[in-house]
Amino acid sequence: MAPNDNVRVDGLRSPVYFDAVPFVLVAVLLVLTGCSGPFPQSVFAPRSDFATELDGLFWNVFWWAVAVFVIVETLLIVAIVRFRARPGAGAPKPVHGHTLLEIGWTLAPALILVFIAVPTMRSVFATAGHAPEGALRVEVIGHQWWWEYRYPTLGISAYNELHLPVKTPILVEMTSGDVIHSFWAPGLGGKRDLIQGRTSRIAFRPDSTGEFLGQCAEFCGASHANMRLRVIVESDSVFQRWIDRQRGAPATPAQGSPEERGQQIYRRSACIGCHTITGVSSAKVGPDLSHVGSRSTIAGALFPNTTESLQRWIQNAPALKPGALMPPQNLSGEDLDALVAYLQSLK
Ligand code: CUA
């Protein structure tokens, strides 16, 4: 390319940036492919009154921002084109003090701010954690790096997977067992910090059944990103069956079965120092395992609850989840098989 190719006769540089248009288009296309879904943690699929409130507020602010952008950019482009430098034109005439304009551009942003601030304040109060009478209370305790859920009125607890009945108001009371965490299930509610010695609240009413993924949203150490959560919203009858199962005693292995051998291994290994299985052990450092077989995931909702992931998890938890407190267990293949079979039998 000759050095003067981009220079027009009148001395102004030609718009070189047009050469970049194809690249920009390709980049935009690539970015847009990210919009093809599915989005398990999207805030744009609200499934509770709380999430719908936030979604409405977001779109309100978004459309104001779009309007401001369009107006400002249009005026800018008009000004650039209309008042651009032309060869031979004299110096432009400056304008000082235009009362109408001054009032206009002071009032318009002030009014827009009012239209944004009023619904924002309304949403802040609407999501402040006030639950109607008769709401189901759930206590959430954040741990490095797993979630404990207690249902004080039902006398049961759950771990990492929060089961809730559909169309029922829920009051979530949150605190932390160690550092600050943040509960966030985008489809339903949050984000709200969990702070040791304090109780933070959110209230919501799930409006459809399904599994909702969530995530700890406050940096809390090495496995912050691995501190996932699941909310399983069920019909009343399914929720009741789940309650009944959690209330029941853990399964007792049959004599001479691999599960019984697994229970013996559990009793004589480090497991009992940290975990509870009702009637077998009662330590509270890690999650209660009395019904671990009834969960669909393990390790902070990180891995599917399968034989393979249970084995890998028991063998070397810190390798799968940095910072995990459970030390690697040195078990022979047979012992490991038996232990896993026992844990899986705890439905
Ligand atoms: Cu818990 Cu981040």
Coordinates of C-alpha atoms and ligand atoms in Angstrom, one line a residue:
M1 CA 0.0 0.0 0.0
A2 CA 1.4 3.4 -1.0
P3 CA 1.8 5.7 2.0
N4 CA -0.7 8.2 0.6
D5 CA -3.5 5.8 -0.1
N6 CA -5.4 6.9 3.0
V7 CA -5.0 10.6 2.4
R8 CA -7.6 12.5 0.4
V9 CA -6.8 15.4 -1.8
D10 CA -8.3 17.9 0.6
G11 CA -5.8 16.8 3.2
L12 CA -8.3 15.0 5.5
R13 CA -7.7 11.4 6.4
S14 CA -10.1 9.0 4.7
P15 CA -12.1 6.7 7.1
V16 CA -9.6 3.9 7.5
Y17 CA -11.9 2.4 10.2
F18 CA -14.2 1.1 7.4
D19 CA -11.5 -1.6 6.9
A20 CA -12.3 -2.8 10.4
V21 CA -16.0 -3.3 9.7
P22 CA -15.8 -7.0 8.8
F23 CA -13.8 -7.8 11.9
V24 CA -16.2 -5.9 14.1
L25 CA -19.1 -7.7 12.5
V26 CA -17.4 -11.1 13.1
A27 CA -16.7 -10.2 16.7
V28 CA -20.3 -9.1 17.3
L29 CA -21.5 -12.3 15.7
L30 CA -19.2 -14.4 18.0
V31 CA -20.4 -12.4 21.1
L32 CA -24.1 -13.0 20.0
T33 CA -23.6 -16.7 19.8
G34 CA -23.2 -16.5 23.6
C35 CA -26.9 -15.6 23.6
S36 CA -28.1 -19.0 22.3
G37 CA -28.6 -20.6 25.8
P38 CA -29.5 -22.6 27.8
F39 CA -28.9 -20.3 30.8
P40 CA -29.3 -22.2 34.0
Q41 CA -28.4 -19.2 36.1
S42 CA -30.1 -16.4 34.2
V43 CA -31.8 -13.6 35.9
F44 CA -34.0 -13.1 32.9
A45 CA -36.1 -16.1 33.6
P46 CA -37.8 -15.0 36.9
R47 CA -39.7 -17.8 38.7
S48 CA -40.7 -16.1 41.9
D49 CA -42.3 -12.7 43.0
F50 CA -38.8 -11.6 44.2
A51 CA -37.1 -12.4 40.8
T52 CA -40.0 -10.9 38.9
E53 CA -39.7 -7.6 40.9
L54 CA -36.0 -7.4 40.1
D55 CA -36.5 -8.3 36.4
G56 CA -39.1 -5.5 36.1
L57 CA -36.7 -3.0 37.8
F58 CA -33.9 -4.0 35.5
W59 CA -36.0 -3.5 32.3
N60 CA -37.2 -0.2 33.6
V61 CA -33.7 1.1 34.1
F62 CA -32.5 -0.6 30.8
W63 CA -35.1 1.2 28.6
W64 CA -34.3 4.6 30.2
A65 CA -30.6 3.9 29.5
V66 CA -31.5 3.0 25.9
A67 CA -33.5 6.2 25.5
V68 CA -30.7 8.3 26.9
F69 CA -28.2 6.5 24.6
V70 CA -30.2 7.0 21.5
I71 CA -31.0 10.7 22.1
V72 CA -27.4 11.6 23.1
E73 CA -25.8 9.6 20.3
T74 CA -28.2 11.0 17.7
L75 CA -27.5 14.6 18.8
L76 CA -23.8 13.9 18.8
I77 CA -23.8 12.5 15.2
V78 CA -26.0 15.3 14.0
A79 CA -23.6 17.8 15.5
I80 CA -20.5 16.1 14.1
V81 CA -22.0 16.0 10.6
R82 CA -23.6 19.4 10.5
F83 CA -20.9 21.4 12.2
R84 CA -17.9 19.5 10.8
A85 CA -14.9 21.5 9.5
R86 CA -15.2 22.4 5.8
P87 CA -12.4 23.7 3.6
G88 CA -12.6 27.4 3.3
A89 CA -15.2 27.8 6.1
G90 CA -14.3 30.4 8.8
A91 CA -14.2 29.9 12.6
P92 CA -17.5 28.7 14.0
K93 CA -19.6 31.1 16.0
P94 CA -19.6 30.2 19.7
V95 CA -22.9 30.2 21.6
H96 CA -23.0 31.5 25.2
G97 CA -25.9 30.9 27.6
H98 CA -29.0 29.5 26.1
T99 CA -31.6 29.6 28.9
L100 CA -34.0 27.1 27.4
L101 CA -31.2 24.5 26.7
E102 CA -29.7 25.0 30.2
I103 CA -33.1 24.4 31.8
G104 CA -33.8 21.4 29.5
W105 CA -30.7 19.5 30.2
T106 CA -30.9 20.1 33.9
L107 CA -34.5 19.1 34.2
A108 CA -34.5 16.0 31.9
P109 CA -31.8 14.0 33.7
A110 CA -33.4 15.0 37.1
L111 CA -36.7 13.7 35.9
I112 CA -35.2 10.5 34.6
L113 CA -33.5 9.9 37.9
V114 CA -36.8 10.3 39.7
F115 CA -38.4 7.7 37.3
I116 CA -35.5 5.3 38.2
A117 CA -35.2 6.1 41.9
V118 CA -38.9 5.7 42.8
P119 CA -39.3 2.1 41.4
T120 CA -35.8 1.2 42.8
M121 CA -36.8 2.3 46.3
R122 CA -40.1 0.4 45.9
S123 CA -38.2 -2.8 44.9
V124 CA -35.7 -2.3 47.8
F125 CA -38.6 -2.4 50.3
A126 CA -40.5 -5.1 48.4
T127 CA -37.4 -7.4 48.6
A128 CA -36.4 -6.5 52.2
G129 CA -37.3 -10.0 53.5
H130 CA -40.9 -9.4 54.8
A131 CA -42.7 -12.7 54.6
P132 CA -46.5 -13.1 55.0
E133 CA -47.9 -14.9 57.9
G134 CA -47.6 -18.7 57.5
A135 CA -44.5 -18.6 55.4
L136 CA -42.2 -21.6 55.5
R137 CA -39.0 -20.7 57.4
V138 CA -35.7 -22.0 56.2
E139 CA -32.4 -21.2 57.9
V140 CA -29.4 -21.1 55.6
I141 CA -25.9 -21.5 57.0
G142 CA -23.0 -20.9 54.7
H143 CA -19.9 -23.0 55.2
Q144 CA -16.6 -23.2 53.4
W145 CA -17.8 -24.5 50.9
W146 CA -21.2 -26.0 51.3
W147 CA -24.7 -25.0 52.3
E148 CA -26.7 -26.1 55.3
Y149 CA -30.5 -25.6 55.3
R150 CA -32.6 -26.1 58.4
Y151 CA -36.3 -26.2 58.5
P152 CA -37.0 -25.4 62.1
T153 CA -40.8 -25.9 61.9
L154 CA -40.4 -29.3 60.1
G155 CA -37.5 -30.6 62.2
I156 CA -35.3 -31.6 59.3
S157 CA -32.2 -30.3 57.5
A158 CA -30.9 -30.5 54.0
Y159 CA -27.5 -29.9 52.5
N160 CA -26.6 -28.0 49.3
E161 CA -29.9 -28.9 47.7
L162 CA -32.7 -26.8 49.0
H163 CA -36.2 -28.3 48.6
L164 CA -39.1 -26.0 48.6
P165 CA -42.9 -26.3 47.9
V166 CA -44.2 -24.4 44.9
K167 CA -46.5 -21.4 45.4
T168 CA -45.7 -21.2 49.1
P169 CA -44.2 -18.1 50.6
I170 CA -40.7 -18.8 51.9
L171 CA -38.8 -16.9 54.5
V172 CA -35.0 -17.5 54.2
E173 CA -32.9 -16.5 57.2
M174 CA -29.3 -16.6 56.5
T175 CA -26.1 -16.6 58.5
S176 CA -22.6 -18.0 58.2
G177 CA -20.6 -20.6 60.1
D178 CA -17.3 -19.0 59.0
V179 CA -16.5 -16.3 56.5
I180 CA -19.0 -14.1 54.5
H181 CA -20.9 -16.0 51.8
S182 CA -23.7 -14.8 49.6
F183 CA -26.9 -16.8 48.7
W184 CA -27.9 -16.4 45.0
A185 CA -30.3 -18.4 43.1
P186 CA -31.0 -16.1 40.2
G187 CA -34.3 -17.5 39.1
L188 CA -35.8 -17.2 42.6
G189 CA -34.1 -14.8 44.9
G190 CA -30.9 -13.3 46.4
K191 CA -28.3 -12.1 46.3
R192 CA -27.9 -11.6 50.0
D193 CA -24.8 -11.9 52.2
L194 CA -24.4 -14.4 54.9
I195 CA -22.4 -12.9 57.8
Q196 CA -21.4 -14.7 61.0
G197 CA -23.3 -13.4 64.0
R198 CA -26.0 -11.7 61.9
T199 CA -29.2 -12.8 60.2
S200 CA -30.1 -11.6 56.8
R201 CA -33.4 -12.3 55.3
I202 CA -35.1 -12.7 51.9
A203 CA -38.6 -13.8 51.2
F204 CA -40.0 -15.2 48.0
R205 CA -42.7 -17.3 46.6
P206 CA -41.6 -19.8 43.9
D207 CA -44.2 -19.8 41.1
S208 CA -43.2 -22.9 39.2
T209 CA -41.7 -26.3 39.9
G210 CA -38.2 -27.2 38.7
E211 CA -34.5 -27.2 39.6
F212 CA -32.9 -23.8 40.0
L213 CA -29.1 -23.5 40.0
G214 CA -27.4 -21.0 42.2
Q215 CA -24.0 -20.0 43.4
C216 CA -22.2 -18.4 46.3
A217 CA -21.8 -14.8 45.1
E218 CA -19.2 -13.4 47.6
F219 CA -15.6 -14.4 47.4
C220 CA -15.1 -16.8 50.3
G221 CA -11.8 -18.6 49.7
A222 CA -10.1 -21.2 47.5
S223 CA -13.3 -23.0 46.4
H224 CA -15.7 -20.0 46.3
A225 CA -16.4 -20.8 42.6
N226 CA -17.2 -24.4 43.7
M227 CA -19.8 -23.4 46.2
R228 CA -22.8 -24.1 44.1
L229 CA -26.3 -24.7 45.2
R230 CA -29.5 -26.1 43.9
V231 CA -33.1 -25.2 44.7
I232 CA -35.6 -27.9 43.9
V233 CA -39.1 -26.5 43.8
E234 CA -41.7 -29.3 44.1
S235 CA -45.4 -29.8 44.2
D236 CA -46.9 -30.1 47.7
S237 CA -47.1 -33.9 47.5
V238 CA -43.6 -34.4 46.2
F239 CA -42.3 -32.0 48.9
Q240 CA -44.2 -33.9 51.6
R241 CA -42.7 -37.2 50.4
W242 CA -39.2 -35.6 50.6
I243 CA -39.9 -34.4 54.2
D244 CA -41.1 -37.9 55.2
R245 CA -37.9 -39.4 53.8
Q246 CA -35.7 -36.9 55.6
R247 CA -37.5 -37.5 58.8
G248 CA -37.1 -41.3 58.6
A249 CA -34.1 -43.1 60.1
P250 CA -31.3 -43.9 57.7
A251 CA -31.5 -47.3 56.1
T252 CA -30.0 -50.1 58.1
P253 CA -27.8 -52.4 56.0
A254 CA -28.8 -56.1 55.8
Q255 CA -26.5 -58.5 57.6
G256 CA -23.6 -59.7 55.5
S257 CA -24.3 -57.2 52.7
P258 CA -21.6 -55.0 51.1
E259 CA -23.5 -52.0 52.6
E260 CA -23.0 -53.5 56.1
R261 CA -19.3 -53.9 55.4
G262 CA -19.3 -50.3 54.2
Q263 CA -20.9 -49.2 57.5
Q264 CA -18.1 -50.9 59.4
I265 CA -15.5 -49.1 57.3
Y266 CA -17.3 -45.8 57.9
R267 CA -17.3 -46.5 61.7
R268 CA -13.6 -47.2 61.8
S269 CA -12.3 -44.5 59.5
A270 CA -11.9 -40.7 59.8
C271 CA -15.5 -40.2 58.4
I272 CA -17.0 -40.3 61.9
G273 CA -14.8 -37.5 63.1
C274 CA -16.7 -35.0 60.9
H275 CA -20.0 -36.4 59.7
T276 CA -23.3 -37.4 61.2
I277 CA -25.3 -40.5 60.2
T278 CA -28.2 -40.8 62.7
G279 CA -27.5 -43.7 65.0
V280 CA -23.9 -44.2 63.7
S281 CA -22.0 -41.0 64.2
S282 CA -22.8 -37.5 65.3
A283 CA -20.0 -35.0 64.4
K284 CA -21.0 -31.8 62.7
V285 CA -17.9 -30.6 60.8
G286 CA -19.2 -31.6 57.4
P287 CA -22.6 -32.2 56.0
D288 CA -25.0 -34.8 57.6
L289 CA -24.9 -38.0 55.6
S290 CA -28.0 -39.7 57.0
H291 CA -29.8 -39.3 53.7
V292 CA -26.9 -38.6 51.3
G293 CA -28.1 -41.2 48.9
S294 CA -31.3 -39.1 48.3
R295 CA -29.3 -36.2 46.9
S296 CA -28.6 -35.7 43.3
T297 CA -25.2 -34.0 43.8
I298 CA -22.3 -34.1 46.3
A299 CA -19.5 -31.8 47.4
G300 CA -21.4 -28.5 47.4
A301 CA -23.7 -29.4 44.5
L302 CA -20.5 -29.7 42.5
F303 CA -20.6 -33.3 41.2
P304 CA -23.4 -35.7 40.3
N305 CA -24.1 -38.2 43.1
T306 CA -22.7 -41.2 41.2
T307 CA -20.5 -44.2 42.2
E308 CA -17.6 -42.8 40.3
S309 CA -17.7 -39.3 41.8
L310 CA -18.3 -40.6 45.3
Q311 CA -15.2 -42.8 45.0
R312 CA -13.1 -40.0 43.6
W313 CA -14.4 -37.6 46.2
I314 CA -13.6 -39.9 49.1
Q315 CA -10.2 -40.8 47.7
N316 CA -9.0 -37.2 47.3
A317 CA -11.4 -34.4 48.0
P318 CA -8.9 -31.5 47.9
A319 CA -7.8 -32.5 44.4
L320 CA -11.4 -32.1 43.2
K321 CA -12.2 -29.0 45.3
P322 CA -9.2 -26.9 46.4
G323 CA -9.2 -26.2 50.1
A324 CA -11.8 -28.9 50.9
L325 CA -11.3 -29.9 54.5
M326 CA -11.9 -33.6 54.0
P327 CA -8.4 -35.2 53.8
P328 CA -7.7 -37.9 51.2
Q329 CA -8.8 -41.3 52.5
N330 CA -6.5 -44.2 51.9
L331 CA -8.9 -47.0 51.3
S332 CA -8.4 -50.2 49.3
G333 CA -10.5 -50.7 46.2
E334 CA -12.8 -53.2 48.0
D335 CA -13.3 -51.1 51.1
L336 CA -14.0 -48.0 49.0
D337 CA -16.6 -49.9 47.0
A338 CA -18.3 -51.1 50.2
L339 CA -18.2 -47.6 51.7
V340 CA -19.7 -46.1 48.6
A341 CA -22.4 -48.8 48.4
Y342 CA -23.3 -48.0 52.1
L343 CA -23.5 -44.2 51.4
Q344 CA -25.7 -44.8 48.3
S345 CA -28.1 -46.9 50.4
L346 CA -28.8 -44.0 52.7
K347 CA -31.8 -42.7 50.8
Ligands
CUA1 CU1 -19.1 -19.0 49.8 CU2 -18.2 -17.7 48.0

